[in-house]
Coordinates of C-alpha atoms in Angstrom, one line a residue:
M1 CA -7.2 16.0 19.0
D2 CA -4.2 17.7 20.6
S3 CA -0.7 16.4 20.8
V4 CA -0.2 13.7 23.4
D5 CA 2.6 12.4 25.5
P6 CA 5.4 10.7 23.6
L7 CA 4.8 7.4 25.4
E8 CA 1.2 7.6 24.6
Q9 CA 2.1 8.3 20.9
E10 CA 4.3 5.2 20.8
R11 CA 1.7 3.1 22.5
L12 CA -1.0 4.3 20.0
I13 CA 1.2 3.6 17.0
F14 CA 2.0 0.1 18.4
I15 CA -1.7 -0.8 19.1
I16 CA -2.9 0.3 15.6
T17 CA 0.0 -0.9 13.4
L18 CA 0.9 -4.2 15.0
P19 CA -2.4 -6.1 14.0
L20 CA -2.4 -4.4 10.5
S21 CA 1.2 -5.2 9.9
S22 CA 0.9 -8.8 11.0
V23 CA -2.1 -9.5 8.8
I24 CA -0.4 -7.8 5.8
I25 CA 2.9 -9.7 6.2
L26 CA 1.3 -13.2 6.8
A27 CA -1.3 -12.8 4.0
N28 CA 1.4 -11.7 1.5
L29 CA 3.7 -14.6 2.5
V30 CA 0.8 -17.0 1.9
I31 CA 0.1 -15.6 -1.6
I32 CA 3.8 -15.5 -2.5
V33 CA 4.2 -19.1 -1.5
G34 CA 1.1 -20.0 -3.5
I35 CA 2.4 -18.4 -6.7
S36 CA 5.9 -19.8 -6.3
C37 CA 4.7 -23.4 -5.8
N38 CA 2.3 -23.4 -8.7
R39 CA 4.2 -23.5 -12.0
Q40 CA 1.1 -22.7 -14.0
L41 CA 1.1 -19.3 -12.4
H42 CA 4.7 -18.5 -13.6
N43 CA 3.8 -16.0 -16.3
T44 CA 4.2 -12.3 -16.9
P45 CA 0.9 -11.1 -15.3
N46 CA 1.6 -13.0 -12.1
Y47 CA 5.2 -11.8 -12.1
F48 CA 3.8 -8.2 -11.9
F49 CA 1.5 -9.3 -9.2
L50 CA 4.4 -11.0 -7.4
S51 CA 6.4 -7.8 -7.5
L52 CA 3.4 -6.0 -6.0
L53 CA 3.2 -8.6 -3.2
V54 CA 6.9 -8.1 -2.4
A55 CA 6.4 -4.3 -2.3
D56 CA 3.3 -4.8 -0.1
L57 CA 5.2 -7.1 2.2
C58 CA 7.9 -4.5 2.6
T59 CA 5.2 -1.9 3.2
G60 CA 3.7 -4.1 5.9
I61 CA 7.1 -4.4 7.6
A62 CA 7.7 -0.6 7.3
L63 CA 4.1 0.2 8.4
P64 CA 5.0 0.7 12.1
F65 CA 7.8 3.1 11.2
I66 CA 5.7 5.3 8.9
P67 CA 3.8 7.1 11.7
W68 CA 7.1 7.6 13.4
M69 CA 8.1 10.0 10.6
G70 CA 5.8 12.5 12.2
L71 CA 7.6 12.3 15.6
T72 CA 10.7 14.2 16.7
R73 CA 13.7 12.3 17.7
L74 CA 17.4 13.0 18.5
L75 CA 19.4 11.6 15.5
N76 CA 22.3 12.5 13.4
F77 CA 22.0 13.6 9.8
E78 CA 22.5 10.1 8.2
A79 CA 20.2 8.3 10.5
C80 CA 17.5 11.0 10.2
L81 CA 17.6 10.7 6.4
F82 CA 17.4 6.9 6.5
M83 CA 14.5 6.9 8.9
H84 CA 12.4 9.1 6.6
I85 CA 13.7 8.1 3.1
F86 CA 13.5 4.3 3.3
P87 CA 9.9 4.0 4.5
N88 CA 8.9 6.6 1.9
F89 CA 10.7 4.6 -0.9
L90 CA 8.9 1.4 0.1
F91 CA 5.5 3.0 0.1
L92 CA 6.1 4.7 -3.3
S93 CA 7.3 1.5 -4.8
F94 CA 4.2 -0.2 -3.5
L95 CA 2.0 2.4 -5.1
F96 CA 3.9 2.2 -8.4
N97 CA 3.6 -1.6 -8.5
L98 CA -0.2 -1.2 -7.8
V99 CA -0.6 1.1 -10.7
M100 CA 1.4 -1.2 -13.0
V101 CA -0.7 -4.3 -12.0
H102 CA -3.9 -2.3 -12.8
Y103 CA -2.4 -1.1 -16.0
E104 CA -1.4 -4.6 -17.1
R105 CA -4.9 -6.0 -16.4
Y106 CA -6.5 -3.0 -18.0
L107 CA -4.6 -3.8 -21.2
C108 CA -5.7 -7.4 -21.0
I109 CA -9.3 -6.3 -20.8
I110 CA -9.4 -3.6 -23.5
S111 CA -7.2 -5.6 -26.0
P112 CA -7.4 -9.3 -25.1
L113 CA -6.0 -10.5 -28.5
H114 CA -3.0 -8.2 -28.6
Y115 CA -2.1 -7.3 -25.0
S116 CA 0.9 -9.6 -25.1
Q117 CA 2.4 -7.3 -27.7
F118 CA 2.4 -4.3 -25.5
W119 CA 5.7 -3.1 -24.0
V120 CA 4.9 -4.3 -20.5
H121 CA 5.1 -7.9 -21.8
R122 CA 7.8 -7.5 -24.4
C123 CA 10.1 -5.5 -22.1
F124 CA 9.3 -7.0 -18.7
P125 CA 12.6 -6.1 -17.1
A126 CA 12.2 -2.4 -18.2
A127 CA 8.6 -2.4 -16.8
L128 CA 9.9 -3.9 -13.5
L129 CA 12.6 -1.2 -13.3
A130 CA 9.9 1.4 -14.0
V131 CA 8.1 0.5 -10.8
W132 CA 11.2 0.4 -8.5
M133 CA 13.7 2.9 -9.8
P134 CA 11.6 6.1 -10.0
P135 CA 10.4 5.7 -6.4
L136 CA 14.0 5.1 -5.3
L137 CA 15.2 8.2 -7.1
F138 CA 12.4 10.4 -5.9
A139 CA 12.6 9.2 -2.3
S140 CA 16.4 9.8 -2.4
L141 CA 16.2 13.5 -3.4
P142 CA 16.5 14.7 0.2
A143 CA 19.8 12.7 0.4
F144 CA 21.1 14.5 -2.6
G145 CA 20.6 17.9 -1.0
W146 CA 16.9 18.7 -1.3
N147 CA 16.3 19.0 2.5
N148 CA 16.0 21.6 5.2
W149 CA 18.6 20.1 7.6
N150 CA 21.0 23.1 7.4
N151 CA 18.2 25.6 7.1
W152 CA 16.4 24.5 10.2
S153 CA 17.3 27.4 12.6
S154 CA 17.2 27.4 16.3
E155 CA 14.2 29.6 16.2
S156 CA 12.3 26.9 14.4
Y157 CA 13.2 24.5 17.2
H158 CA 12.0 27.1 19.7
N159 CA 8.6 27.2 18.0
L160 CA 8.4 23.4 18.5
S161 CA 9.3 23.6 22.2
S162 CA 5.7 23.6 23.2
D163 CA 5.4 20.1 21.8
T164 CA 5.8 17.5 24.6
N165 CA 7.8 15.2 22.5
V166 CA 10.4 17.8 21.6
S167 CA 10.6 19.1 25.2
S168 CA 11.1 15.6 26.6
I169 CA 13.9 14.9 24.1
R170 CA 15.6 18.2 25.1
D171 CA 15.3 17.4 28.7
G172 CA 16.8 13.9 28.1
S173 CA 19.6 15.3 26.1
S174 CA 20.5 18.1 28.4
N175 CA 22.9 15.8 30.4
C176 CA 24.8 14.9 27.2
S177 CA 28.3 16.1 27.0
S178 CA 29.1 18.7 24.3
G179 CA 31.2 16.3 22.4
T180 CA 28.5 13.6 22.3
C181 CA 25.6 15.8 21.2
Q182 CA 27.2 18.1 18.7
E183 CA 26.6 15.7 15.8
E184 CA 23.0 15.1 16.7
K185 CA 19.9 17.3 16.2
H186 CA 16.2 17.0 16.7
C187 CA 15.2 14.9 13.7
F188 CA 11.9 16.2 12.4
Y189 CA 10.1 15.4 9.1
K190 CA 10.2 19.1 8.0
Q191 CA 14.0 18.9 8.1
V192 CA 14.1 16.1 5.6
F193 CA 11.1 17.0 3.4
P194 CA 10.7 20.6 2.2
R195 CA 7.3 21.9 1.5
A196 CA 7.7 21.8 -2.2
Y197 CA 8.8 18.1 -2.0
I198 CA 5.7 17.2 0.0
Y199 CA 3.4 19.0 -2.4
M200 CA 5.1 17.3 -5.4
E201 CA 4.8 13.9 -3.8
V202 CA 1.2 14.3 -2.8
Y203 CA -0.2 16.2 -5.8
G204 CA 2.3 15.1 -8.4
L205 CA 2.6 11.4 -7.6
L206 CA 0.1 10.0 -5.1
I207 CA -3.1 11.7 -6.2
P208 CA -2.5 11.2 -9.9
A209 CA -1.6 7.5 -9.3
I210 CA -4.9 7.0 -7.3
M211 CA -6.9 8.8 -10.1
C212 CA -5.2 6.5 -12.7
I213 CA -6.2 3.4 -10.8
I214 CA -9.8 4.7 -10.3
G215 CA -10.0 5.6 -14.0
M216 CA -8.7 2.3 -15.2
T217 CA -11.0 0.4 -12.9
G218 CA -14.1 2.4 -14.0
R219 CA -13.1 1.8 -17.7
V220 CA -12.8 -1.9 -17.1
L221 CA -16.2 -2.0 -15.4
W222 CA -17.7 0.0 -18.3
I223 CA -16.2 -2.4 -20.9
T224 CA -17.4 -5.4 -18.9
R225 CA -20.9 -4.0 -18.9
K226 CA -20.9 -3.5 -22.6
Q227 CA -19.6 -7.0 -23.2
L228 CA -22.3 -8.3 -20.9
Q229 CA -25.0 -6.5 -22.9
D230 CA -23.6 -7.9 -26.1
I231 CA -23.7 -11.4 -24.7
C232 CA -27.3 -11.0 -23.6
K233 CA -28.3 -9.7 -27.0
L234 CA -26.6 -12.6 -28.8
H235 CA -28.3 -15.0 -26.4
R236 CA -31.7 -13.5 -27.1
A237 CA -31.1 -13.6 -30.8
V238 CA -30.2 -17.3 -30.7
E239 CA -32.8 -18.4 -28.2
R240 CA -35.4 -15.9 -29.4
Q241 CA -36.8 -15.3 -26.0
E242 CA -36.7 -12.8 -23.3
A243 CA -34.2 -12.6 -20.5
S244 CA -33.4 -16.0 -19.2
G245 CA -32.1 -17.2 -15.9
H246 CA -28.5 -17.3 -17.3
E247 CA -28.7 -13.6 -18.2
Q248 CA -30.0 -12.8 -14.8
Q249 CA -27.1 -14.7 -13.3
L250 CA -24.7 -12.7 -15.4
N251 CA -26.3 -9.4 -14.3
V252 CA -26.2 -10.5 -10.6
R253 CA -22.5 -11.3 -11.0
Y254 CA -21.8 -8.0 -12.5
A255 CA -23.7 -6.2 -9.8
K256 CA -21.7 -8.1 -7.2
C257 CA -18.5 -7.1 -9.0
V258 CA -19.5 -3.4 -8.9
A259 CA -20.5 -3.7 -5.3
A260 CA -17.2 -5.3 -4.4
V261 CA -15.1 -2.7 -6.2
S262 CA -17.1 0.1 -4.7
L263 CA -16.8 -1.3 -1.2
T264 CA -13.1 -1.9 -1.7
F265 CA -12.7 1.8 -2.8
L266 CA -14.6 3.1 0.2
L267 CA -12.8 0.9 2.8
C268 CA -9.3 1.1 1.3
W269 CA -8.9 4.3 -0.6
V270 CA -11.1 6.8 1.1
P271 CA -9.2 6.7 4.5
Y272 CA -5.9 7.2 2.7
I273 CA -7.2 10.1 0.6
V274 CA -8.5 11.7 3.8
Y275 CA -5.1 11.1 5.4
L276 CA -3.3 12.8 2.6
H277 CA -5.3 16.0 2.7
V278 CA -5.3 16.2 6.5
S279 CA -1.5 15.7 6.5
V280 CA -1.0 18.5 4.0
A281 CA -3.3 20.8 6.0
L282 CA -1.4 20.0 9.2
F283 CA 1.9 20.6 7.4
Q284 CA 0.8 23.9 6.1
F285 CA -1.0 25.4 9.1
K286 CA 0.6 23.8 12.1
N287 CA 4.1 23.4 13.5
D288 CA 3.8 19.7 14.2
N289 CA 2.1 16.5 13.0
N290 CA 2.2 14.8 16.3
S291 CA -1.5 14.9 17.1
S292 CA -3.2 11.6 17.9
L293 CA -5.6 12.4 15.0
N294 CA -2.8 12.4 12.5
I295 CA -1.3 9.2 14.0
I296 CA -4.6 7.4 13.7
L297 CA -5.2 8.6 10.1
S298 CA -1.7 7.7 9.0
C299 CA -1.9 4.2 10.5
T300 CA -5.4 3.4 9.2
G301 CA -5.0 5.2 5.9
I302 CA -1.8 3.5 4.8
G303 CA -2.7 0.2 6.4
S304 CA -6.1 0.1 4.6
M305 CA -4.5 0.7 1.2
A306 CA -1.8 -1.9 1.8
V307 CA -4.7 -4.5 2.2
I308 CA -5.7 -4.1 -1.5
P309 CA -3.2 -6.7 -2.8
V310 CA -4.2 -9.1 -0.1
I311 CA -7.8 -8.8 -1.2
L312 CA -6.9 -9.3 -4.8
G313 CA -4.7 -12.3 -4.0
L314 CA -7.0 -14.1 -1.6
A315 CA -9.9 -13.7 -4.1
N316 CA -8.0 -16.0 -6.6
R317 CA -8.2 -19.6 -5.4
Q318 CA -5.1 -20.5 -7.5
Y319 CA -2.9 -18.4 -5.3
T320 CA -4.1 -20.0 -2.1
E321 CA -4.4 -23.6 -3.3
P322 CA -1.0 -24.8 -1.9
I323 CA -1.8 -23.4 1.6
R324 CA -5.3 -24.9 1.4
K325 CA -3.9 -28.3 0.5
L326 CA -1.4 -28.1 3.4
L327 CA -4.2 -27.2 5.8
R328 CA -6.4 -30.1 4.5
K329 CA -3.5 -32.5 5.0
L330 CA -2.9 -31.3 8.6
R331 CA -6.7 -31.5 9.2
D332 CA -6.8 -35.1 7.9
R333 CA -3.8 -36.1 10.0
W334 CA -5.4 -34.6 13.1
T335 CA -8.7 -36.3 12.3
D336 CA -7.0 -39.7 11.8
G337 CA -5.1 -39.3 15.0
R338 CA -8.2 -38.5 16.9
N339 CA -10.0 -41.5 15.4
L340 CA -7.0 -43.8 16.2
E341 CA -7.1 -42.6 19.8
E342 CA -10.8 -43.2 20.1
A343 CA -10.5 -46.7 18.5
T344 CA -7.7 -47.7 20.9
P345 CA -9.1 -49.4 24.0

């Protein structure tokens, strides 16, 4: 797809991100309230998951602004840095929290008797800092001087003049007085993020984090399968019979678990992985990232990955029990009110 009109770009971003962002924010609020209201869930594993939910909530709030990072706007240096660094920090912190939650549950599976002795439980504040501080430091590198703001020459802007968005901004800013527009430039993502920074983030942080999550998930499924086989062997040795209905139920549950994990990976991770590689290709071979294809991929890719904590949270009935109790009370009151109205002559 070619670049489209700026108004069409804004409308496309709004149409795609508004439903995704609303679902992510509301679902995370429901799960956060559920964990906060249930004292039995106040333990270290759920604190890690609560940190993930907060990061996911922030990602849902920042989701409409992430595709805007690929658009060109007229901003000063500080505003341009903030509009690019802050959404990037929120997304990186979400990814780090997601890795930490998978790592904590991975330790629980591979060493159920000793997992409380690992550093993530003994040094919970340090583990919490490990998922928030490195993303903040890495995202802030452009603010410490690793950017192309001063190196972005007028010739580079001339190369972007064919873009409708840039041309429209120039036309709109042509009436500005010299004193007003001297401090503002065309804020473009290539000014904030150098090529080496983009490659380091994608292939040094994002892809390795995704591979770690996939590796830990595969390892957990493998261990679960081995434990299931051991349970079946023990059951046969005690009962001295062939596979029973209980064993078949265990196998069916495991098959459903594998299918759910595979489906989650296909629906949530594949769009984001495709978006990463397409973005790098556009960054390397094109002068802009304003195509409607890249906007759609960025919205759906990041939005689909942000749904993962929502799926994990809604799958646990303990997290949603307070909300379900509230809904049942409201339903009962509404039913009693209807019955009272029908009984009244």
